[in-house]
């Protein structure tokens, strides 16, 4: 059975189940619940199989949700007004300016001597750089905007053409490294902050920066980053040709004044991103202001008429649809029902600490498949007291298992910054799936048990 026939079979099965749910609504739930489940199922199958372009699946989702009046349009289309979407739009503009000004090539030329000794060293160096950037930049989109143009310029400089293993390896490594390790740094990713805020509002449970970092970073940050490097080098093997590096001589052809202007603007933007907790301005609006300055006539780096070329609006539609799907899952009660179902069918019991730990982590992982990663803390945090009573774990421990789960990404559609990063690299999103699937499996079989031992050692569970 070929790949196409497998996708057709999966899609047919999903359509069949969705049709049955629509014709025979679940008796214990209102009809809208079953209709919402049908629409969510179809959308997720489209996204996970890639049978049609992601933005088309998003448009179909919007159409079905509005035609059947499953959710108020203001909530359904709220993604277009969300900070995440505007951060992505500004990210495209900033990334385009870094590339078009030649700043990415200049920075790549500066770091090339240290990283281009070998392909594994190059991948590892870029992953470490992106991971460390997570400590000072609270936005994974911002990290991708800075790192991807530099990585792609470096790939071009050493002779990795578009579609080559080396270029794909750099793209996937940076896409993951700008996002994955930062789940272990409290203010670095949106789901972390949603969990922290919800925990404080609902239960008055406050997580300190150092406490959160020490609990999660050794396994989910350092070790997972090392595994990302190993997977990328293994799945996309390549060799660096030293003669190709020496052949790049056109860096000086770019306007140095523009590069200096952009460099100063980026430093100011980074300072605002780093100090967002002090001044209170959302990173999205900082990014939007930077994008506007870059588009100003005469002073800017990008001509205003090139805005449409800079921004990939299909990605914007896809991300907005993913956020709208999360809203539908929450408002329809589907997320809560899934969480309760997972808690019933997974082995939760007083005293079975390892099984409880794995089950709680899996509940978070599986919820992320449906509600997307930012939706996990929204769905599961209100259930934390019940889960704590069922397992005997402390309330903070139950809340912290969410981090293990929502940092385990199976499909790229679950995390919007991964989509943006691959769009900036101009490499197909399907290549990222080749890494996320084995990475999720390794996390389940190796990292989660290691995390359990680490938590035992720290006294978080007994």
JSON list of C-alpha atoms in Angstrom, two decimals, residues 181-332:
[
{"chain": "A", "resi": 181, "resn": "UNK", "atom": "CA", "xyz": [14.41, 23.57, 24.52]},
{"chain": "A", "resi": 182, "resn": "UNK", "atom": "CA", "xyz": [12.62, 26.78, 25.52]},
{"chain": "A", "resi": 183, "resn": "UNK", "atom": "CA", "xyz": [9.66, 24.87, 26.93]},
{"chain": "A", "resi": 184, "resn": "UNK", "atom": "CA", "xyz": [12.04, 24.31, 29.86]},
{"chain": "A", "resi": 185, "resn": "UNK", "atom": "CA", "xyz": [12.62, 28.06, 30.38]},
{"chain": "A", "resi": 186, "resn": "UNK", "atom": "CA", "xyz": [9.65, 29.69, 32.10]},
{"chain": "A", "resi": 187, "resn": "UNK", "atom": "CA", "xyz": [9.11, 32.93, 30.16]},
{"chain": "A", "resi": 188, "resn": "UNK", "atom": "CA", "xyz": [10.45, 31.69, 26.81]},
{"chain": "A", "resi": 189, "resn": "UNK", "atom": "CA", "xyz": [7.35, 30.09, 25.23]},
{"chain": "A", "resi": 190, "resn": "UNK", "atom": "CA", "xyz": [3.65, 31.01, 25.29]},
{"chain": "A", "resi": 191, "resn": "UNK", "atom": "CA", "xyz": [2.34, 27.69, 26.76]},
{"chain": "A", "resi": 192, "resn": "UNK", "atom": "CA", "xyz": [4.75, 28.05, 29.70]},
{"chain": "A", "resi": 193, "resn": "UNK", "atom": "CA", "xyz": [3.29, 31.46, 30.54]},
{"chain": "A", "resi": 194, "resn": "UNK", "atom": "CA", "xyz": [-0.31, 30.27, 30.08]},
{"chain": "A", "resi": 195, "resn": "UNK", "atom": "CA", "xyz": [0.35, 27.43, 32.52]},
{"chain": "A", "resi": 196, "resn": "UNK", "atom": "CA", "xyz": [2.06, 29.73, 35.01]},
{"chain": "A", "resi": 197, "resn": "UNK", "atom": "CA", "xyz": [-0.74, 32.30, 34.85]},
{"chain": "A", "resi": 198, "resn": "UNK", "atom": "CA", "xyz": [-3.54, 29.74, 35.08]},
{"chain": "A", "resi": 199, "resn": "UNK", "atom": "CA", "xyz": [-1.87, 27.98, 38.02]},
{"chain": "A", "resi": 200, "resn": "UNK", "atom": "CA", "xyz": [-1.59, 31.24, 39.90]},
{"chain": "A", "resi": 201, "resn": "UNK", "atom": "CA", "xyz": [-5.13, 32.40, 39.11]},
{"chain": "A", "resi": 202, "resn": "UNK", "atom": "CA", "xyz": [-6.89, 29.10, 39.81]},
{"chain": "A", "resi": 203, "resn": "UNK", "atom": "CA", "xyz": [-4.82, 27.62, 42.65]},
{"chain": "A", "resi": 204, "resn": "UNK", "atom": "CA", "xyz": [-2.50, 30.40, 43.86]},
{"chain": "A", "resi": 205, "resn": "UNK", "atom": "CA", "xyz": [0.43, 28.15, 42.88]},
{"chain": "A", "resi": 206, "resn": "UNK", "atom": "CA", "xyz": [3.46, 30.20, 41.83]},
{"chain": "A", "resi": 207, "resn": "UNK", "atom": "CA", "xyz": [6.44, 28.72, 39.97]},
{"chain": "A", "resi": 208, "resn": "UNK", "atom": "CA", "xyz": [9.78, 30.48, 40.33]},
{"chain": "A", "resi": 209, "resn": "UNK", "atom": "CA", "xyz": [12.14, 30.90, 37.38]},
{"chain": "A", "resi": 210, "resn": "UNK", "atom": "CA", "xyz": [14.98, 28.87, 38.92]},
{"chain": "A", "resi": 211, "resn": "UNK", "atom": "CA", "xyz": [12.65, 26.18, 40.28]},
{"chain": "A", "resi": 212, "resn": "UNK", "atom": "CA", "xyz": [11.03, 25.68, 36.86]},
{"chain": "A", "resi": 213, "resn": "UNK", "atom": "CA", "xyz": [14.41, 25.72, 35.07]},
{"chain": "A", "resi": 214, "resn": "UNK", "atom": "CA", "xyz": [16.08, 23.22, 37.40]},
{"chain": "A", "resi": 215, "resn": "UNK", "atom": "CA", "xyz": [13.12, 20.84, 37.18]},
{"chain": "A", "resi": 216, "resn": "UNK", "atom": "CA", "xyz": [12.84, 20.79, 33.38]},
{"chain": "A", "resi": 217, "resn": "UNK", "atom": "CA", "xyz": [15.98, 22.07, 31.65]},
{"chain": "A", "resi": 218, "resn": "UNK", "atom": "CA", "xyz": [18.44, 19.18, 32.27]},
{"chain": "A", "resi": 219, "resn": "UNK", "atom": "CA", "xyz": [16.20, 16.67, 30.43]},
{"chain": "A", "resi": 220, "resn": "UNK", "atom": "CA", "xyz": [13.84, 18.72, 28.24]},
{"chain": "A", "resi": 221, "resn": "UNK", "atom": "CA", "xyz": [16.42, 21.37, 27.41]},
{"chain": "A", "resi": 222, "resn": "UNK", "atom": "CA", "xyz": [19.95, 19.97, 27.31]},
{"chain": "A", "resi": 223, "resn": "UNK", "atom": "CA", "xyz": [19.33, 16.29, 26.61]},
{"chain": "A", "resi": 224, "resn": "UNK", "atom": "CA", "xyz": [16.54, 16.89, 24.11]},
{"chain": "A", "resi": 225, "resn": "UNK", "atom": "CA", "xyz": [18.75, 19.38, 22.23]},
{"chain": "A", "resi": 226, "resn": "UNK", "atom": "CA", "xyz": [21.50, 16.76, 21.99]},
{"chain": "A", "resi": 227, "resn": "UNK", "atom": "CA", "xyz": [18.98, 14.25, 20.61]},
{"chain": "A", "resi": 228, "resn": "UNK", "atom": "CA", "xyz": [17.77, 16.82, 18.05]},
{"chain": "A", "resi": 229, "resn": "UNK", "atom": "CA", "xyz": [21.36, 17.21, 16.82]},
{"chain": "A", "resi": 230, "resn": "UNK", "atom": "CA", "xyz": [21.84, 13.45, 16.59]},
{"chain": "A", "resi": 231, "resn": "UNK", "atom": "CA", "xyz": [18.54, 12.92, 14.73]},
{"chain": "A", "resi": 232, "resn": "UNK", "atom": "CA", "xyz": [19.19, 15.71, 12.23]},
{"chain": "A", "resi": 233, "resn": "UNK", "atom": "CA", "xyz": [22.71, 14.50, 11.46]},
{"chain": "A", "resi": 234, "resn": "UNK", "atom": "CA", "xyz": [21.45, 10.93, 11.05]},
{"chain": "A", "resi": 235, "resn": "UNK", "atom": "CA", "xyz": [18.29, 11.69, 9.02]},
{"chain": "A", "resi": 236, "resn": "UNK", "atom": "CA", "xyz": [19.85, 14.38, 6.79]},
{"chain": "A", "resi": 237, "resn": "UNK", "atom": "CA", "xyz": [23.53, 13.37, 6.39]},
{"chain": "A", "resi": 238, "resn": "UNK", "atom": "CA", "xyz": [25.82, 15.79, 4.58]},
{"chain": "A", "resi": 239, "resn": "UNK", "atom": "CA", "xyz": [29.47, 16.79, 4.22]},
{"chain": "A", "resi": 240, "resn": "UNK", "atom": "CA", "xyz": [30.95, 20.27, 4.07]},
{"chain": "A", "resi": 241, "resn": "UNK", "atom": "CA", "xyz": [33.07, 21.01, 1.00]},
{"chain": "A", "resi": 242, "resn": "UNK", "atom": "CA", "xyz": [35.85, 23.39, 2.08]},
{"chain": "A", "resi": 243, "resn": "UNK", "atom": "CA", "xyz": [36.33, 24.72, -1.45]},
{"chain": "A", "resi": 244, "resn": "UNK", "atom": "CA", "xyz": [32.72, 25.93, -1.56]},
{"chain": "A", "resi": 245, "resn": "UNK", "atom": "CA", "xyz": [33.25, 28.05, 1.55]},
{"chain": "A", "resi": 246, "resn": "UNK", "atom": "CA", "xyz": [36.21, 29.84, 0.00]},
{"chain": "A", "resi": 247, "resn": "UNK", "atom": "CA", "xyz": [34.20, 30.53, -3.19]},
{"chain": "A", "resi": 248, "resn": "UNK", "atom": "CA", "xyz": [31.78, 32.96, -1.49]},
{"chain": "A", "resi": 249, "resn": "UNK", "atom": "CA", "xyz": [33.01, 36.51, -2.15]},
{"chain": "A", "resi": 250, "resn": "UNK", "atom": "CA", "xyz": [29.93, 38.69, -2.75]},
{"chain": "A", "resi": 251, "resn": "UNK", "atom": "CA", "xyz": [29.21, 39.82, 0.83]},
{"chain": "A", "resi": 252, "resn": "UNK", "atom": "CA", "xyz": [30.59, 43.31, 0.24]},
{"chain": "A", "resi": 253, "resn": "UNK", "atom": "CA", "xyz": [28.14, 43.87, -2.62]},
{"chain": "A", "resi": 254, "resn": "UNK", "atom": "CA", "xyz": [25.36, 44.67, -0.13]},
{"chain": "A", "resi": 255, "resn": "UNK", "atom": "CA", "xyz": [24.62, 48.14, 1.27]},
{"chain": "A", "resi": 256, "resn": "UNK", "atom": "CA", "xyz": [26.61, 48.36, 4.52]},
{"chain": "A", "resi": 257, "resn": "UNK", "atom": "CA", "xyz": [24.61, 51.41, 5.69]},
{"chain": "A", "resi": 258, "resn": "UNK", "atom": "CA", "xyz": [21.40, 49.40, 5.51]},
{"chain": "A", "resi": 259, "resn": "UNK", "atom": "CA", "xyz": [23.00, 46.57, 7.43]},
{"chain": "A", "resi": 260, "resn": "UNK", "atom": "CA", "xyz": [24.14, 48.93, 10.19]},
{"chain": "A", "resi": 261, "resn": "UNK", "atom": "CA", "xyz": [20.69, 50.52, 10.34]},
{"chain": "A", "resi": 262, "resn": "UNK", "atom": "CA", "xyz": [19.03, 47.12, 10.55]},
{"chain": "A", "resi": 263, "resn": "UNK", "atom": "CA", "xyz": [21.55, 45.90, 13.12]},
{"chain": "A", "resi": 264, "resn": "UNK", "atom": "CA", "xyz": [20.81, 48.86, 15.41]},
{"chain": "A", "resi": 265, "resn": "UNK", "atom": "CA", "xyz": [17.06, 48.36, 15.00]},
{"chain": "A", "resi": 266, "resn": "UNK", "atom": "CA", "xyz": [17.37, 44.65, 15.79]},
{"chain": "A", "resi": 267, "resn": "UNK", "atom": "CA", "xyz": [19.39, 45.36, 18.94]},
{"chain": "A", "resi": 268, "resn": "UNK", "atom": "CA", "xyz": [16.69, 47.80, 20.12]},
{"chain": "A", "resi": 269, "resn": "UNK", "atom": "CA", "xyz": [13.99, 45.23, 19.29]},
{"chain": "A", "resi": 270, "resn": "UNK", "atom": "CA", "xyz": [15.87, 42.51, 21.18]},
{"chain": "A", "resi": 271, "resn": "UNK", "atom": "CA", "xyz": [16.22, 44.79, 24.22]},
{"chain": "A", "resi": 272, "resn": "UNK", "atom": "CA", "xyz": [12.46, 45.39, 24.22]},
{"chain": "A", "resi": 273, "resn": "UNK", "atom": "CA", "xyz": [11.79, 41.66, 23.85]},
{"chain": "A", "resi": 274, "resn": "UNK", "atom": "CA", "xyz": [14.19, 40.79, 26.68]},
{"chain": "A", "resi": 275, "resn": "UNK", "atom": "CA", "xyz": [12.68, 43.37, 29.05]},
{"chain": "A", "resi": 276, "resn": "UNK", "atom": "CA", "xyz": [8.99, 42.74, 28.28]},
{"chain": "A", "resi": 277, "resn": "UNK", "atom": "CA", "xyz": [8.27, 41.81, 31.92]},
{"chain": "A", "resi": 278, "resn": "UNK", "atom": "CA", "xyz": [9.54, 45.27, 32.93]},
{"chain": "A", "resi": 279, "resn": "UNK", "atom": "CA", "xyz": [7.80, 47.54, 30.40]},
{"chain": "A", "resi": 280, "resn": "UNK", "atom": "CA", "xyz": [4.74, 45.31, 29.82]},
{"chain": "A", "resi": 281, "resn": "UNK", "atom": "CA", "xyz": [4.64, 45.66, 26.02]},
{"chain": "A", "resi": 282, "resn": "UNK", "atom": "CA", "xyz": [3.75, 42.37, 24.33]},
{"chain": "A", "resi": 283, "resn": "UNK", "atom": "CA", "xyz": [6.59, 41.03, 22.08]},
{"chain": "A", "resi": 284, "resn": "UNK", "atom": "CA", "xyz": [4.08, 40.96, 19.19]},
{"chain": "A", "resi": 285, "resn": "UNK", "atom": "CA", "xyz": [3.56, 44.73, 19.31]},
{"chain": "A", "resi": 286, "resn": "UNK", "atom": "CA", "xyz": [7.30, 45.30, 19.61]},
{"chain": "A", "resi": 287, "resn": "UNK", "atom": "CA", "xyz": [7.76, 43.16, 16.49]},
{"chain": "A", "resi": 288, "resn": "UNK", "atom": "CA", "xyz": [4.94, 44.97, 14.69]},
{"chain": "A", "resi": 289, "resn": "UNK", "atom": "CA", "xyz": [6.54, 48.35, 15.40]},
{"chain": "A", "resi": 290, "resn": "UNK", "atom": "CA", "xyz": [9.86, 47.08, 14.04]},
{"chain": "A", "resi": 291, "resn": "UNK", "atom": "CA", "xyz": [8.13, 45.75, 10.91]},
{"chain": "A", "resi": 292, "resn": "UNK", "atom": "CA", "xyz": [6.45, 49.14, 10.32]},
{"chain": "A", "resi": 293, "resn": "UNK", "atom": "CA", "xyz": [9.80, 50.94, 10.60]},
{"chain": "A", "resi": 294, "resn": "UNK", "atom": "CA", "xyz": [11.35, 48.47, 8.15]},
{"chain": "A", "resi": 295, "resn": "UNK", "atom": "CA", "xyz": [8.56, 49.19, 5.66]},
{"chain": "A", "resi": 296, "resn": "UNK", "atom": "CA", "xyz": [8.69, 52.99, 5.89]},
{"chain": "A", "resi": 297, "resn": "UNK", "atom": "CA", "xyz": [9.31, 54.70, 2.54]},
{"chain": "A", "resi": 298, "resn": "UNK", "atom": "CA", "xyz": [12.90, 55.90, 2.02]},
{"chain": "A", "resi": 299, "resn": "UNK", "atom": "CA", "xyz": [14.04, 55.09, 5.59]},
{"chain": "A", "resi": 300, "resn": "UNK", "atom": "CA", "xyz": [13.02, 51.42, 5.66]},
{"chain": "A", "resi": 301, "resn": "UNK", "atom": "CA", "xyz": [14.85, 48.33, 4.39]},
{"chain": "A", "resi": 302, "resn": "UNK", "atom": "CA", "xyz": [11.94, 46.77, 2.47]},
{"chain": "A", "resi": 303, "resn": "UNK", "atom": "CA", "xyz": [9.84, 48.65, -0.08]},
{"chain": "A", "resi": 304, "resn": "UNK", "atom": "CA", "xyz": [6.19, 48.83, 1.07]},
{"chain": "A", "resi": 305, "resn": "UNK", "atom": "CA", "xyz": [5.00, 47.31, -2.22]},
{"chain": "A", "resi": 306, "resn": "UNK", "atom": "CA", "xyz": [7.00, 44.17, -1.37]},
{"chain": "A", "resi": 307, "resn": "UNK", "atom": "CA", "xyz": [4.99, 43.52, 1.80]},
{"chain": "A", "resi": 308, "resn": "UNK", "atom": "CA", "xyz": [2.87, 40.86, 0.07]},
{"chain": "A", "resi": 309, "resn": "UNK", "atom": "CA", "xyz": [6.01, 39.06, -1.07]},
{"chain": "A", "resi": 310, "resn": "UNK", "atom": "CA", "xyz": [7.54, 39.18, 2.42]},
{"chain": "A", "resi": 311, "resn": "UNK", "atom": "CA", "xyz": [4.55, 37.73, 4.28]},
{"chain": "A", "resi": 312, "resn": "UNK", "atom": "CA", "xyz": [3.32, 34.21, 3.56]},
{"chain": "A", "resi": 313, "resn": "UNK", "atom": "CA", "xyz": [-0.42, 34.71, 4.11]},
{"chain": "A", "resi": 314, "resn": "UNK", "atom": "CA", "xyz": [-1.14, 30.99, 3.71]},
{"chain": "A", "resi": 315, "resn": "UNK", "atom": "CA", "xyz": [0.85, 30.48, 6.92]},
{"chain": "A", "resi": 316, "resn": "UNK", "atom": "CA", "xyz": [-1.12, 33.27, 8.62]},
{"chain": "A", "resi": 317, "resn": "UNK", "atom": "CA", "xyz": [-4.42, 31.57, 7.68]},
{"chain": "A", "resi": 318, "resn": "UNK", "atom": "CA", "xyz": [-3.12, 28.22, 8.90]},
{"chain": "A", "resi": 319, "resn": "UNK", "atom": "CA", "xyz": [-2.02, 29.61, 12.28]},
{"chain": "A", "resi": 320, "resn": "UNK", "atom": "CA", "xyz": [-5.28, 31.52, 12.73]},
{"chain": "A", "resi": 321, "resn": "UNK", "atom": "CA", "xyz": [-7.20, 28.31, 11.95]},
{"chain": "A", "resi": 322, "resn": "UNK", "atom": "CA", "xyz": [-5.15, 26.37, 14.50]},
{"chain": "A", "resi": 323, "resn": "UNK", "atom": "CA", "xyz": [-5.96, 29.00, 17.13]},
{"chain": "A", "resi": 324, "resn": "UNK", "atom": "CA", "xyz": [-9.63, 28.92, 16.10]},
{"chain": "A", "resi": 325, "resn": "UNK", "atom": "CA", "xyz": [-9.64, 25.13, 16.40]},
{"chain": "A", "resi": 326, "resn": "UNK", "atom": "CA", "xyz": [-8.28, 25.45, 19.93]},
{"chain": "A", "resi": 327, "resn": "UNK", "atom": "CA", "xyz": [-11.08, 27.88, 20.76]},
{"chain": "A", "resi": 328, "resn": "UNK", "atom": "CA", "xyz": [-13.68, 25.46, 19.35]},
{"chain": "A", "resi": 329, "resn": "UNK", "atom": "CA", "xyz": [-12.22, 22.54, 21.31]},
{"chain": "A", "resi": 330, "resn": "UNK", "atom": "CA", "xyz": [-12.45, 24.57, 24.53]},
{"chain": "A", "resi": 331, "resn": "UNK", "atom": "CA", "xyz": [-15.86, 26.16, 24.03]},
{"chain": "A", "resi": 332, "resn": "UNK", "atom": "CA", "xyz": [-17.59, 23.02, 22.76]}
]
